[in-house]
Amino acid sequence: MKVKELGHAVIKVRNRERSEHFYGEVLGMKLAARHEQMPMTFYTLGNHHDLALLEVGEDGPETADPKAPGLYHLAFCIGDSLDELREARDELEAAGVKVFATIDHVVSKSLYLNDPDGNGVELYVDGSDVWKTDPQQVAQGAPMEL
């Protein structure tokens, strides 16, 4: 067996409506479907679905310890230029979303933030295709001013 590609991710959220606002309105993801019995919301970035939110309720388990195993963050490509990254940062800040880091990874330039439930989100623009000849470049990262 050989995995060909990542199909989709499902994350747990406390309040589906609040998270739908974040992913649908703030990040601009396209709604694909809702499953009311589960309850889940599906978003598409071009496939049948790429991200799903599963509501666990306000009394769901506390957020995991940052050192515990589990998902670290989801990363979404938002364009090709630093101007697009700056625009995204400005839109996030206008929406009251705190960007806690801006990092130059050489192969990408990234913003780091949390969704309403503390799930990590990376928004990035591609920086270089140097990884095609030097795969180690993927492991680079330094703070960046935008």
Short mmCIF file of N, CA, C and O in Angstrom, two decimals:
data_model
loop_
_atom_site.label_atom_id
_atom_site.label_comp_id
_atom_site.label_asym_id
_atom_site.label_seq_id
_atom_site.Cartn_x
_atom_site.Cartn_y
_atom_site.Cartn_z
N MET A 1 0.85 -1.18 0.00
CA MET A 1 0.00 0.00 0.00
C MET A 1 0.89 1.23 0.00
O MET A 1 1.94 1.25 0.62
N LYS A 2 0.40 2.28 -0.68
CA LYS A 2 1.09 3.56 -0.68
C LYS A 2 0.05 4.67 -0.63
O LYS A 2 -0.83 4.75 -1.50
N VAL A 3 0.11 5.51 0.40
CA VAL A 3 -0.82 6.63 0.50
C VAL A 3 -0.48 7.61 -0.62
O VAL A 3 0.68 7.96 -0.82
N LYS A 4 -1.51 8.06 -1.34
CA LYS A 4 -1.30 8.97 -2.48
C LYS A 4 -1.40 10.43 -2.08
O LYS A 4 -0.70 11.26 -2.62
N GLU A 5 -2.30 10.77 -1.19
CA GLU A 5 -2.49 12.16 -0.79
C GLU A 5 -3.34 12.22 0.46
O GLU A 5 -4.03 11.25 0.79
N LEU A 6 -3.29 13.35 1.14
CA LEU A 6 -4.15 13.57 2.30
C LEU A 6 -5.54 13.90 1.77
O LEU A 6 -5.70 14.82 0.95
N GLY A 7 -6.53 13.18 2.20
CA GLY A 7 -7.89 13.37 1.70
C GLY A 7 -8.65 14.50 2.38
O GLY A 7 -9.21 15.36 1.71
N HIS A 8 -8.68 14.49 3.70
CA HIS A 8 -9.36 15.54 4.45
C HIS A 8 -8.97 15.44 5.92
O HIS A 8 -8.35 14.47 6.32
N ALA A 9 -9.33 16.45 6.67
CA ALA A 9 -9.10 16.46 8.11
C ALA A 9 -10.43 16.74 8.79
O ALA A 9 -11.25 17.48 8.26
N VAL A 10 -10.63 16.15 9.96
CA VAL A 10 -11.81 16.40 10.77
C VAL A 10 -11.31 16.88 12.13
O VAL A 10 -10.48 16.22 12.75
N ILE A 11 -11.80 18.03 12.57
CA ILE A 11 -11.41 18.54 13.88
C ILE A 11 -12.64 18.66 14.77
O ILE A 11 -13.75 18.86 14.29
N LYS A 12 -12.40 18.52 16.07
CA LYS A 12 -13.47 18.64 17.05
C LYS A 12 -13.59 20.09 17.50
O LYS A 12 -12.57 20.74 17.76
N VAL A 13 -14.82 20.58 17.58
CA VAL A 13 -15.09 21.95 18.01
C VAL A 13 -16.18 21.92 19.08
O VAL A 13 -16.99 21.00 19.13
N ARG A 14 -16.20 22.93 19.92
CA ARG A 14 -17.22 23.00 20.97
C ARG A 14 -18.54 23.53 20.44
O ARG A 14 -19.60 23.06 20.81
N ASN A 15 -18.48 24.55 19.59
CA ASN A 15 -19.67 25.23 19.12
C ASN A 15 -19.60 25.32 17.61
O ASN A 15 -18.80 26.08 17.06
N ARG A 16 -20.42 24.54 16.93
CA ARG A 16 -20.36 24.45 15.47
C ARG A 16 -20.66 25.79 14.82
O ARG A 16 -19.98 26.18 13.87
N GLU A 17 -21.64 26.53 15.31
CA GLU A 17 -22.00 27.81 14.72
C GLU A 17 -20.81 28.79 14.79
O GLU A 17 -20.49 29.46 13.80
N ARG A 18 -20.18 28.85 15.93
CA ARG A 18 -19.02 29.74 16.10
C ARG A 18 -17.89 29.33 15.16
O ARG A 18 -17.25 30.17 14.52
N SER A 19 -17.64 28.03 15.05
CA SER A 19 -16.57 27.54 14.19
C SER A 19 -16.93 27.70 12.71
O SER A 19 -16.06 27.97 11.88
N GLU A 20 -18.21 27.54 12.37
CA GLU A 20 -18.64 27.78 10.99
C GLU A 20 -18.38 29.24 10.61
O GLU A 20 -17.96 29.53 9.49
N HIS A 21 -18.60 30.15 11.54
CA HIS A 21 -18.32 31.56 11.26
C HIS A 21 -16.82 31.74 10.99
O HIS A 21 -16.43 32.40 10.02
N PHE A 22 -15.98 31.15 11.82
CA PHE A 22 -14.53 31.30 11.65
C PHE A 22 -14.07 30.71 10.32
O PHE A 22 -13.42 31.39 9.53
N TYR A 23 -14.38 29.45 10.07
CA TYR A 23 -13.88 28.79 8.86
C TYR A 23 -14.60 29.28 7.59
O TYR A 23 -13.97 29.44 6.54
N GLY A 24 -15.89 29.55 7.69
CA GLY A 24 -16.66 29.98 6.52
C GLY A 24 -16.56 31.46 6.23
O GLY A 24 -16.35 31.86 5.08
N GLU A 25 -16.72 32.29 7.26
CA GLU A 25 -16.74 33.74 7.04
C GLU A 25 -15.34 34.35 7.15
O GLU A 25 -14.93 35.11 6.28
N VAL A 26 -14.62 34.07 8.23
CA VAL A 26 -13.31 34.69 8.42
C VAL A 26 -12.29 34.14 7.43
O VAL A 26 -11.60 34.90 6.75
N LEU A 27 -12.21 32.80 7.30
CA LEU A 27 -11.24 32.20 6.38
C LEU A 27 -11.79 32.04 4.97
O LEU A 27 -11.03 31.75 4.05
N GLY A 28 -13.09 32.19 4.79
CA GLY A 28 -13.68 32.16 3.45
C GLY A 28 -13.76 30.79 2.80
O GLY A 28 -13.79 30.67 1.58
N MET A 29 -13.85 29.73 3.61
CA MET A 29 -13.97 28.39 3.05
C MET A 29 -15.40 28.15 2.56
O MET A 29 -16.35 28.65 3.17
N LYS A 30 -15.53 27.38 1.50
CA LYS A 30 -16.84 27.11 0.91
C LYS A 30 -17.52 25.92 1.60
O LYS A 30 -16.96 24.83 1.68
N LEU A 31 -18.73 26.16 2.08
CA LEU A 31 -19.53 25.11 2.71
C LEU A 31 -19.89 24.05 1.68
O LEU A 31 -20.37 24.37 0.59
N ALA A 32 -19.66 22.78 2.02
CA ALA A 32 -20.04 21.68 1.14
C ALA A 32 -21.35 21.05 1.61
O ALA A 32 -22.25 20.81 0.81
N ALA A 33 -21.46 20.77 2.92
CA ALA A 33 -22.65 20.09 3.44
C ALA A 33 -22.66 20.16 4.95
O ALA A 33 -21.64 20.44 5.58
N ARG A 34 -23.84 19.87 5.51
CA ARG A 34 -24.00 19.73 6.96
C ARG A 34 -24.65 18.39 7.24
O ARG A 34 -25.55 17.97 6.53
N HIS A 35 -24.20 17.75 8.29
CA HIS A 35 -24.80 16.50 8.75
C HIS A 35 -25.35 16.80 10.13
O HIS A 35 -24.59 17.03 11.07
N GLU A 36 -26.64 16.84 10.28
CA GLU A 36 -27.25 17.28 11.53
C GLU A 36 -27.19 16.24 12.64
O GLU A 36 -27.07 16.59 13.81
N GLN A 37 -27.27 14.96 12.32
CA GLN A 37 -27.28 13.95 13.37
C GLN A 37 -25.91 13.80 14.03
O GLN A 37 -25.83 13.48 15.21
N MET A 38 -24.83 14.01 13.32
CA MET A 38 -23.48 13.76 13.86
C MET A 38 -23.10 14.72 14.99
O MET A 38 -22.56 14.21 15.96
N PRO A 39 -23.15 15.97 15.02
CA PRO A 39 -23.34 17.00 14.00
C PRO A 39 -21.99 17.45 13.40
O PRO A 39 -21.03 17.72 14.12
N MET A 40 -21.95 17.48 12.06
CA MET A 40 -20.72 17.84 11.34
C MET A 40 -21.01 18.86 10.26
O MET A 40 -22.11 18.88 9.70
N THR A 41 -20.00 19.66 9.96
CA THR A 41 -20.04 20.60 8.85
C THR A 41 -18.84 20.31 7.97
O THR A 41 -17.73 20.14 8.46
N PHE A 42 -19.07 20.24 6.66
CA PHE A 42 -18.04 19.91 5.70
C PHE A 42 -17.72 21.11 4.82
O PHE A 42 -18.64 21.78 4.34
N TYR A 43 -16.44 21.36 4.58
CA TYR A 43 -15.99 22.45 3.71
C TYR A 43 -15.19 21.88 2.56
O TYR A 43 -14.50 20.87 2.70
N THR A 44 -15.28 22.55 1.41
CA THR A 44 -14.53 22.13 0.24
C THR A 44 -13.54 23.22 -0.20
O THR A 44 -13.85 24.40 -0.12
N LEU A 45 -12.39 22.76 -0.62
CA LEU A 45 -11.39 23.62 -1.25
C LEU A 45 -11.16 23.15 -2.69
O LEU A 45 -10.17 23.49 -3.30
N GLY A 46 -12.10 22.35 -3.18
CA GLY A 46 -12.01 21.83 -4.54
C GLY A 46 -12.31 20.35 -4.63
O GLY A 46 -12.59 19.84 -5.71
N ASN A 47 -12.25 19.63 -3.53
CA ASN A 47 -12.63 18.22 -3.48
C ASN A 47 -14.05 18.13 -2.93
O ASN A 47 -14.64 19.13 -2.55
N HIS A 48 -14.58 16.91 -2.86
CA HIS A 48 -15.93 16.76 -2.29
C HIS A 48 -15.98 17.34 -0.89
O HIS A 48 -16.94 17.97 -0.50
N HIS A 49 -14.91 17.12 -0.10
CA HIS A 49 -14.71 17.85 1.16
C HIS A 49 -13.25 17.74 1.56
O HIS A 49 -12.60 16.75 1.26
N ASP A 50 -12.75 18.79 2.18
CA ASP A 50 -11.35 18.85 2.57
C ASP A 50 -11.19 19.01 4.08
O ASP A 50 -10.18 18.61 4.64
N LEU A 51 -12.19 19.62 4.71
CA LEU A 51 -12.17 19.84 6.15
C LEU A 51 -13.57 19.61 6.69
O LEU A 51 -14.55 20.01 6.06
N ALA A 52 -13.64 18.98 7.85
CA ALA A 52 -14.93 18.81 8.52
C ALA A 52 -14.78 19.22 9.98
O ALA A 52 -13.72 19.06 10.58
N LEU A 53 -15.85 19.79 10.50
CA LEU A 53 -15.93 20.17 11.91
C LEU A 53 -16.91 19.24 12.59
O LEU A 53 -18.04 19.08 12.12
N LEU A 54 -16.52 18.63 13.68
CA LEU A 54 -17.40 17.76 14.47
C LEU A 54 -17.65 18.44 15.80
O LEU A 54 -16.72 18.66 16.58
N GLU A 55 -18.90 18.80 16.06
CA GLU A 55 -19.24 19.48 17.31
C GLU A 55 -19.28 18.49 18.45
O GLU A 55 -20.00 17.50 18.41
N VAL A 56 -18.49 18.78 19.50
CA VAL A 56 -18.48 17.94 20.70
C VAL A 56 -19.27 18.58 21.83
O VAL A 56 -19.49 17.95 22.85
N GLY A 57 -19.67 19.83 21.66
CA GLY A 57 -20.48 20.52 22.66
C GLY A 57 -19.64 21.33 23.62
O GLY A 57 -18.44 21.10 23.80
N GLU A 58 -20.28 22.31 24.24
CA GLU A 58 -19.59 23.20 25.17
C GLU A 58 -19.06 22.46 26.39
O GLU A 58 -18.10 22.89 27.00
N ASP A 59 -19.67 21.32 26.73
CA ASP A 59 -19.20 20.56 27.89
C ASP A 59 -18.27 19.43 27.47
O ASP A 59 -18.00 18.52 28.22
N GLY A 60 -17.75 19.51 26.23
CA GLY A 60 -16.80 18.52 25.76
C GLY A 60 -15.52 18.57 26.58
O GLY A 60 -15.32 19.45 27.41
N PRO A 61 -14.62 17.63 26.35
CA PRO A 61 -13.38 17.57 27.12
C PRO A 61 -12.56 18.85 26.97
O PRO A 61 -12.65 19.54 25.97
N GLU A 62 -11.79 19.14 28.00
CA GLU A 62 -10.92 20.31 27.96
C GLU A 62 -9.90 20.15 26.85
O GLU A 62 -9.57 19.04 26.45
N THR A 63 -9.36 21.26 26.40
CA THR A 63 -8.32 21.24 25.39
C THR A 63 -7.14 20.45 25.91
O THR A 63 -6.77 20.56 27.08
N ALA A 64 -6.53 19.65 25.05
CA ALA A 64 -5.41 18.81 25.44
C ALA A 64 -4.21 19.66 25.84
O ALA A 64 -4.02 20.77 25.35
N ASP A 65 -3.42 19.12 26.72
CA ASP A 65 -2.15 19.75 27.10
C ASP A 65 -1.32 19.96 25.83
O ASP A 65 -1.24 19.07 24.98
N PRO A 66 -0.69 21.13 25.67
CA PRO A 66 0.10 21.40 24.46
C PRO A 66 1.20 20.37 24.21
O PRO A 66 1.65 20.19 23.09
N LYS A 67 1.63 19.67 25.25
CA LYS A 67 2.68 18.65 25.09
C LYS A 67 2.10 17.26 24.77
O LYS A 67 2.85 16.33 24.51
N ALA A 68 0.77 17.13 24.80
CA ALA A 68 0.14 15.84 24.55
C ALA A 68 0.16 15.52 23.05
O ALA A 68 0.15 16.42 22.21
N PRO A 69 0.20 14.26 22.68
CA PRO A 69 0.12 13.89 21.27
C PRO A 69 -1.21 14.35 20.69
O PRO A 69 -2.20 14.46 21.39
N GLY A 70 -1.21 14.63 19.41
CA GLY A 70 -2.42 15.04 18.71
C GLY A 70 -2.10 16.05 17.63
O GLY A 70 -0.94 16.34 17.34
N LEU A 71 -3.11 16.59 17.04
CA LEU A 71 -2.96 17.55 15.95
C LEU A 71 -2.27 18.82 16.45
O LEU A 71 -2.66 19.38 17.47
N TYR A 72 -1.25 19.28 15.74
CA TYR A 72 -0.56 20.52 16.09
C TYR A 72 -1.23 21.70 15.40
O TYR A 72 -1.55 22.68 16.04
N HIS A 73 -1.41 21.60 14.08
CA HIS A 73 -2.15 22.64 13.35
C HIS A 73 -2.57 22.14 11.98
O HIS A 73 -2.06 21.14 11.49
N LEU A 74 -3.51 22.86 11.38
CA LEU A 74 -3.90 22.68 9.99
C LEU A 74 -3.26 23.80 9.20
O LEU A 74 -3.22 24.94 9.68
N ALA A 75 -2.76 23.52 8.01
CA ALA A 75 -2.14 24.56 7.19
C ALA A 75 -2.92 24.70 5.89
O ALA A 75 -3.27 23.72 5.24
N PHE A 76 -3.18 25.96 5.52
CA PHE A 76 -3.92 26.27 4.30
C PHE A 76 -3.13 27.26 3.45
O PHE A 76 -2.72 28.31 3.94
N CYS A 77 -2.92 26.93 2.19
CA CYS A 77 -2.28 27.85 1.26
C CYS A 77 -3.29 28.91 0.87
O CYS A 77 -4.42 28.58 0.50
N ILE A 78 -2.89 30.18 0.97
CA ILE A 78 -3.83 31.27 0.66
C ILE A 78 -3.38 32.11 -0.53
O ILE A 78 -4.03 33.10 -0.86
N GLY A 79 -2.27 31.74 -1.16
CA GLY A 79 -1.83 32.51 -2.32
C GLY A 79 -0.36 32.32 -2.61
O GLY A 79 0.26 31.35 -2.17
N ASP A 80 0.18 33.33 -3.33
CA ASP A 80 1.56 33.23 -3.81
C ASP A 80 2.44 34.40 -3.41
O ASP A 80 3.64 34.38 -3.67
N SER A 81 1.87 35.44 -2.81
CA SER A 81 2.66 36.65 -2.58
C SER A 81 2.59 37.13 -1.13
O SER A 81 1.63 36.85 -0.41
N LEU A 82 3.60 37.88 -0.74
CA LEU A 82 3.61 38.48 0.59
C LEU A 82 2.48 39.49 0.73
O LEU A 82 1.95 39.67 1.83
N ASP A 83 2.09 40.14 -0.36
CA ASP A 83 0.95 41.07 -0.29
C ASP A 83 -0.32 40.32 0.13
O ASP A 83 -1.11 40.83 0.92
N GLU A 84 -0.53 39.11 -0.38
CA GLU A 84 -1.69 38.31 0.01
C GLU A 84 -1.60 37.92 1.48
O GLU A 84 -2.61 37.89 2.18
N LEU A 85 -0.40 37.63 1.95
CA LEU A 85 -0.22 37.28 3.36
C LEU A 85 -0.49 38.49 4.25
O LEU A 85 -1.16 38.37 5.28
N ARG A 86 -0.02 39.66 3.85
CA ARG A 86 -0.29 40.89 4.61
C ARG A 86 -1.79 41.18 4.64
O ARG A 86 -2.34 41.56 5.69
N GLU A 87 -2.45 41.02 3.51
CA GLU A 87 -3.89 41.26 3.44
C GLU A 87 -4.63 40.31 4.38
O GLU A 87 -5.55 40.72 5.09
N ALA A 88 -4.22 39.04 4.39
CA ALA A 88 -4.84 38.06 5.28
C ALA A 88 -4.63 38.46 6.74
O ALA A 88 -5.56 38.41 7.55
N ARG A 89 -3.42 38.87 7.08
CA ARG A 89 -3.13 39.31 8.45
C ARG A 89 -4.04 40.46 8.85
O ARG A 89 -4.63 40.46 9.93
N ASP A 90 -4.18 41.44 7.97
CA ASP A 90 -5.02 42.60 8.25
C ASP A 90 -6.49 42.21 8.42
O ASP A 90 -7.18 42.70 9.31
N GLU A 91 -6.98 41.29 7.57
CA GLU A 91 -8.36 40.82 7.68
C GLU A 91 -8.58 40.06 8.98
O GLU A 91 -9.62 40.22 9.63
N LEU A 92 -7.63 39.23 9.35
CA LEU A 92 -7.74 38.48 10.61
C LEU A 92 -7.79 39.43 11.79
O LEU A 92 -8.64 39.29 12.67
N GLU A 93 -6.89 40.40 11.81
CA GLU A 93 -6.86 41.35 12.92
C GLU A 93 -8.15 42.16 12.98
O GLU A 93 -8.69 42.40 14.07
N ALA A 94 -8.69 42.55 11.82
CA ALA A 94 -9.96 43.28 11.78
C ALA A 94 -11.11 42.43 12.31
O ALA A 94 -12.07 42.96 12.88
N ALA A 95 -11.00 41.11 12.15
CA ALA A 95 -12.03 40.19 12.65
C ALA A 95 -11.79 39.80 14.10
O ALA A 95 -12.52 38.98 14.66
N GLY A 96 -10.76 40.36 14.72
CA GLY A 96 -10.47 40.07 16.12
C GLY A 96 -9.69 38.79 16.34
O GLY A 96 -9.63 38.28 17.46
N VAL A 97 -9.08 38.24 15.29
CA VAL A 97 -8.30 37.02 15.40
C VAL A 97 -6.83 37.39 15.59
O VAL A 97 -6.26 38.13 14.79
N LYS A 98 -6.23 36.88 16.67
CA LYS A 98 -4.84 37.21 16.98
C LYS A 98 -3.89 36.31 16.18
O LYS A 98 -3.98 35.08 16.24
N VAL A 99 -2.99 36.93 15.44
CA VAL A 99 -1.91 36.22 14.78
C VAL A 99 -0.75 36.21 15.75
O VAL A 99 -0.26 37.27 16.15
N PHE A 100 -0.32 35.04 16.20
CA PHE A 100 0.72 34.99 17.23
C PHE A 100 2.12 34.78 16.69
O PHE A 100 3.10 34.92 17.43
N ALA A 101 2.26 34.47 15.39
CA ALA A 101 3.60 34.33 14.81
C ALA A 101 3.54 34.52 13.30
O ALA A 101 2.55 34.15 12.66
N THR A 102 4.61 35.11 12.76
CA THR A 102 4.83 35.17 11.32
C THR A 102 6.20 34.57 11.09
O THR A 102 7.19 35.03 11.66
N ILE A 103 6.26 33.52 10.27
CA ILE A 103 7.49 32.76 10.11
C ILE A 103 7.85 32.61 8.64
O ILE A 103 7.00 32.32 7.80
N ASP A 104 9.14 32.80 8.35
CA ASP A 104 9.69 32.55 7.02
C ASP A 104 10.27 31.14 7.04
O ASP A 104 11.27 30.88 7.71
N HIS A 105 9.62 30.23 6.33
CA HIS A 105 10.07 28.84 6.26
C HIS A 105 10.89 28.56 5.01
O HIS A 105 11.12 27.40 4.68
N VAL A 106 11.29 29.57 4.29
CA VAL A 106 11.98 29.49 3.02
C VAL A 106 11.03 28.95 1.95
O VAL A 106 10.75 29.64 0.98
N VAL A 107 10.52 27.74 2.11
CA VAL A 107 9.61 27.17 1.12
C VAL A 107 8.22 27.80 1.21
O VAL A 107 7.43 27.68 0.27
N SER A 108 7.94 28.45 2.32
CA SER A 108 6.67 29.16 2.50
C SER A 108 6.86 30.29 3.51
O SER A 108 7.82 30.30 4.27
N LYS A 109 5.92 31.23 3.48
CA LYS A 109 5.87 32.33 4.45
C LYS A 109 4.53 32.17 5.15
O LYS A 109 3.49 32.06 4.48
N SER A 110 4.51 32.20 6.49
CA SER A 110 3.33 31.75 7.21
C SER A 110 2.87 32.68 8.32
O SER A 110 3.68 33.34 8.98
N LEU A 111 1.55 32.66 8.54
CA LEU A 111 0.91 33.26 9.72
C LEU A 111 0.42 32.11 10.58
O LEU A 111 -0.10 31.11 10.06
N TYR A 112 0.54 32.26 11.90
CA TYR A 112 0.03 31.24 12.83
C TYR A 112 -1.01 31.87 13.75
O TYR A 112 -0.81 32.96 14.27
N LEU A 113 -2.12 31.15 13.94
CA LEU A 113 -3.23 31.62 14.74
C LEU A 113 -3.98 30.42 15.28
O LEU A 113 -3.64 29.28 14.95
N ASN A 114 -4.97 30.66 16.10
CA ASN A 114 -5.83 29.59 16.62
C ASN A 114 -7.26 29.84 16.19
O ASN A 114 -7.70 30.99 16.08
N ASP A 115 -7.99 28.75 15.99
CA ASP A 115 -9.42 28.89 15.74
C ASP A 115 -10.12 29.13 17.09
O ASP A 115 -9.46 29.18 18.13
N PRO A 116 -11.44 29.31 17.11
CA PRO A 116 -12.12 29.62 18.38
C PRO A 116 -11.96 28.58 19.48
O PRO A 116 -12.14 28.88 20.65
N ASP A 117 -11.59 27.35 19.12
CA ASP A 117 -11.41 26.29 20.11
C ASP A 117 -9.95 26.03 20.45
O ASP A 117 -9.64 25.08 21.16
N GLY A 118 -9.06 26.86 19.93
CA GLY A 118 -7.64 26.68 20.22
C GLY A 118 -6.93 25.74 19.28
O GLY A 118 -5.75 25.44 19.48
N ASN A 119 -7.62 25.25 18.23
CA ASN A 119 -6.95 24.43 17.23
C ASN A 119 -6.00 25.32 16.44
O ASN A 119 -6.38 26.40 15.99
N GLY A 120 -4.76 24.86 16.24
CA GLY A 120 -3.78 25.64 15.51
C GLY A 120 -4.09 25.71 14.03
O GLY A 120 -4.50 24.72 13.41
N VAL A 121 -3.88 26.90 13.45
CA VAL A 121 -4.09 27.12 12.01
C VAL A 121 -2.87 27.87 11.48
O VAL A 121 -2.42 28.84 12.08
N GLU A 122 -2.35 27.39 10.37
CA GLU A 122 -1.29 28.08 9.64
C GLU A 122 -1.87 28.51 8.30
O GLU A 122 -2.48 27.71 7.60
N LEU A 123 -1.70 29.77 7.97
CA LEU A 123 -2.07 30.29 6.65
C LEU A 123 -0.76 30.67 5.97
O LEU A 123 0.05 31.39 6.56
N TYR A 124 -0.53 30.19 4.74
CA TYR A 124 0.76 30.44 4.13
C TYR A 124 0.65 30.77 2.65
O TYR A 124 -0.36 30.49 2.00
N VAL A 125 1.73 31.38 2.15
CA VAL A 125 1.95 31.56 0.72
C VAL A 125 3.24 30.82 0.39
O VAL A 125 4.15 30.74 1.22
N ASP A 126 3.30 30.26 -0.80
CA ASP A 126 4.52 29.56 -1.20
C ASP A 126 5.65 30.56 -1.35
O ASP A 126 5.45 31.69 -1.79
N GLY A 127 6.86 30.13 -0.96
CA GLY A 127 8.01 31.02 -0.99
C GLY A 127 9.05 30.62 -2.02
O GLY A 127 9.60 31.45 -2.71
N SER A 128 9.31 29.33 -2.13
CA SER A 128 10.37 28.85 -3.01
C SER A 128 10.16 27.36 -3.28
O SER A 128 9.64 26.64 -2.44
N ASP A 129 10.63 26.93 -4.44
CA ASP A 129 10.56 25.49 -4.73
C ASP A 129 11.93 24.83 -4.54
O ASP A 129 12.20 23.76 -5.06
N VAL A 130 12.79 25.46 -3.72
CA VAL A 130 14.12 24.93 -3.45
C VAL A 130 14.04 23.52 -2.83
O VAL A 130 14.97 22.73 -2.96
N TRP A 131 12.92 23.19 -2.19
CA TRP A 131 12.76 21.87 -1.58
C TRP A 131 12.85 20.74 -2.61
O TRP A 131 13.14 19.60 -2.27
N LYS A 132 12.59 21.06 -3.88
CA LYS A 132 12.65 20.02 -4.93
C LYS A 132 14.07 19.50 -5.12
O LYS A 132 14.26 18.34 -5.48
N THR A 133 15.07 20.35 -4.88
CA THR A 133 16.46 19.92 -5.01
C THR A 133 17.15 19.75 -3.66
O THR A 133 18.17 19.09 -3.56
N ASP A 134 16.58 20.38 -2.62
CA ASP A 134 17.14 20.29 -1.27
C ASP A 134 16.00 20.10 -0.27
O ASP A 134 15.53 21.06 0.34
N PRO A 135 15.51 18.86 -0.10
CA PRO A 135 14.36 18.60 0.77
C PRO A 135 14.53 19.11 2.20
O PRO A 135 13.55 19.42 2.86
N GLN A 136 15.76 19.24 2.69
CA GLN A 136 15.99 19.71 4.05
C GLN A 136 15.48 21.13 4.25
O GLN A 136 15.20 21.55 5.37
N GLN A 137 15.31 21.90 3.18
CA GLN A 137 14.81 23.26 3.29
C GLN A 137 13.41 23.33 3.90
O GLN A 137 13.01 24.36 4.43
N VAL A 138 12.68 22.24 3.85
CA VAL A 138 11.33 22.20 4.45
C VAL A 138 11.41 22.42 5.96
O VAL A 138 10.47 22.91 6.57
N ALA A 139 12.54 22.11 6.56
CA ALA A 139 12.70 22.20 8.02
C ALA A 139 13.20 23.57 8.48
O ALA A 139 13.59 23.72 9.64
N GLN A 140 13.19 24.57 7.63
CA GLN A 140 13.68 25.90 7.99
C GLN A 140 12.56 26.74 8.59
O GLN A 140 11.40 26.54 8.29
N GLY A 141 12.93 27.71 9.41
CA GLY A 141 11.94 28.63 9.96
C GLY A 141 12.58 29.70 10.82
O GLY A 141 13.40 29.38 11.68
N ALA A 142 12.23 30.94 10.54
CA ALA A 142 12.74 32.06 11.33
C ALA A 142 11.66 33.13 11.40
O ALA A 142 10.88 33.29 10.44
N PRO A 143 11.58 33.85 12.51
CA PRO A 143 10.59 34.94 12.60
C PRO A 143 10.74 35.90 11.43
O PRO A 143 11.84 36.12 10.92
N MET A 144 9.59 36.47 11.02
CA MET A 144 9.57 37.33 9.85
C MET A 144 8.71 38.56 10.15
O MET A 144 7.67 38.45 10.77
N GLU A 145 9.16 39.70 9.70
CA GLU A 145 8.36 40.93 9.77
C GLU A 145 7.52 41.01 8.51
O GLU A 145 8.00 40.76 7.42
N LEU A 146 6.26 41.39 8.67
CA LEU A 146 5.40 41.56 7.49
C LEU A 146 5.15 43.02 7.28
O LEU A 146 4.50 43.71 7.88
#
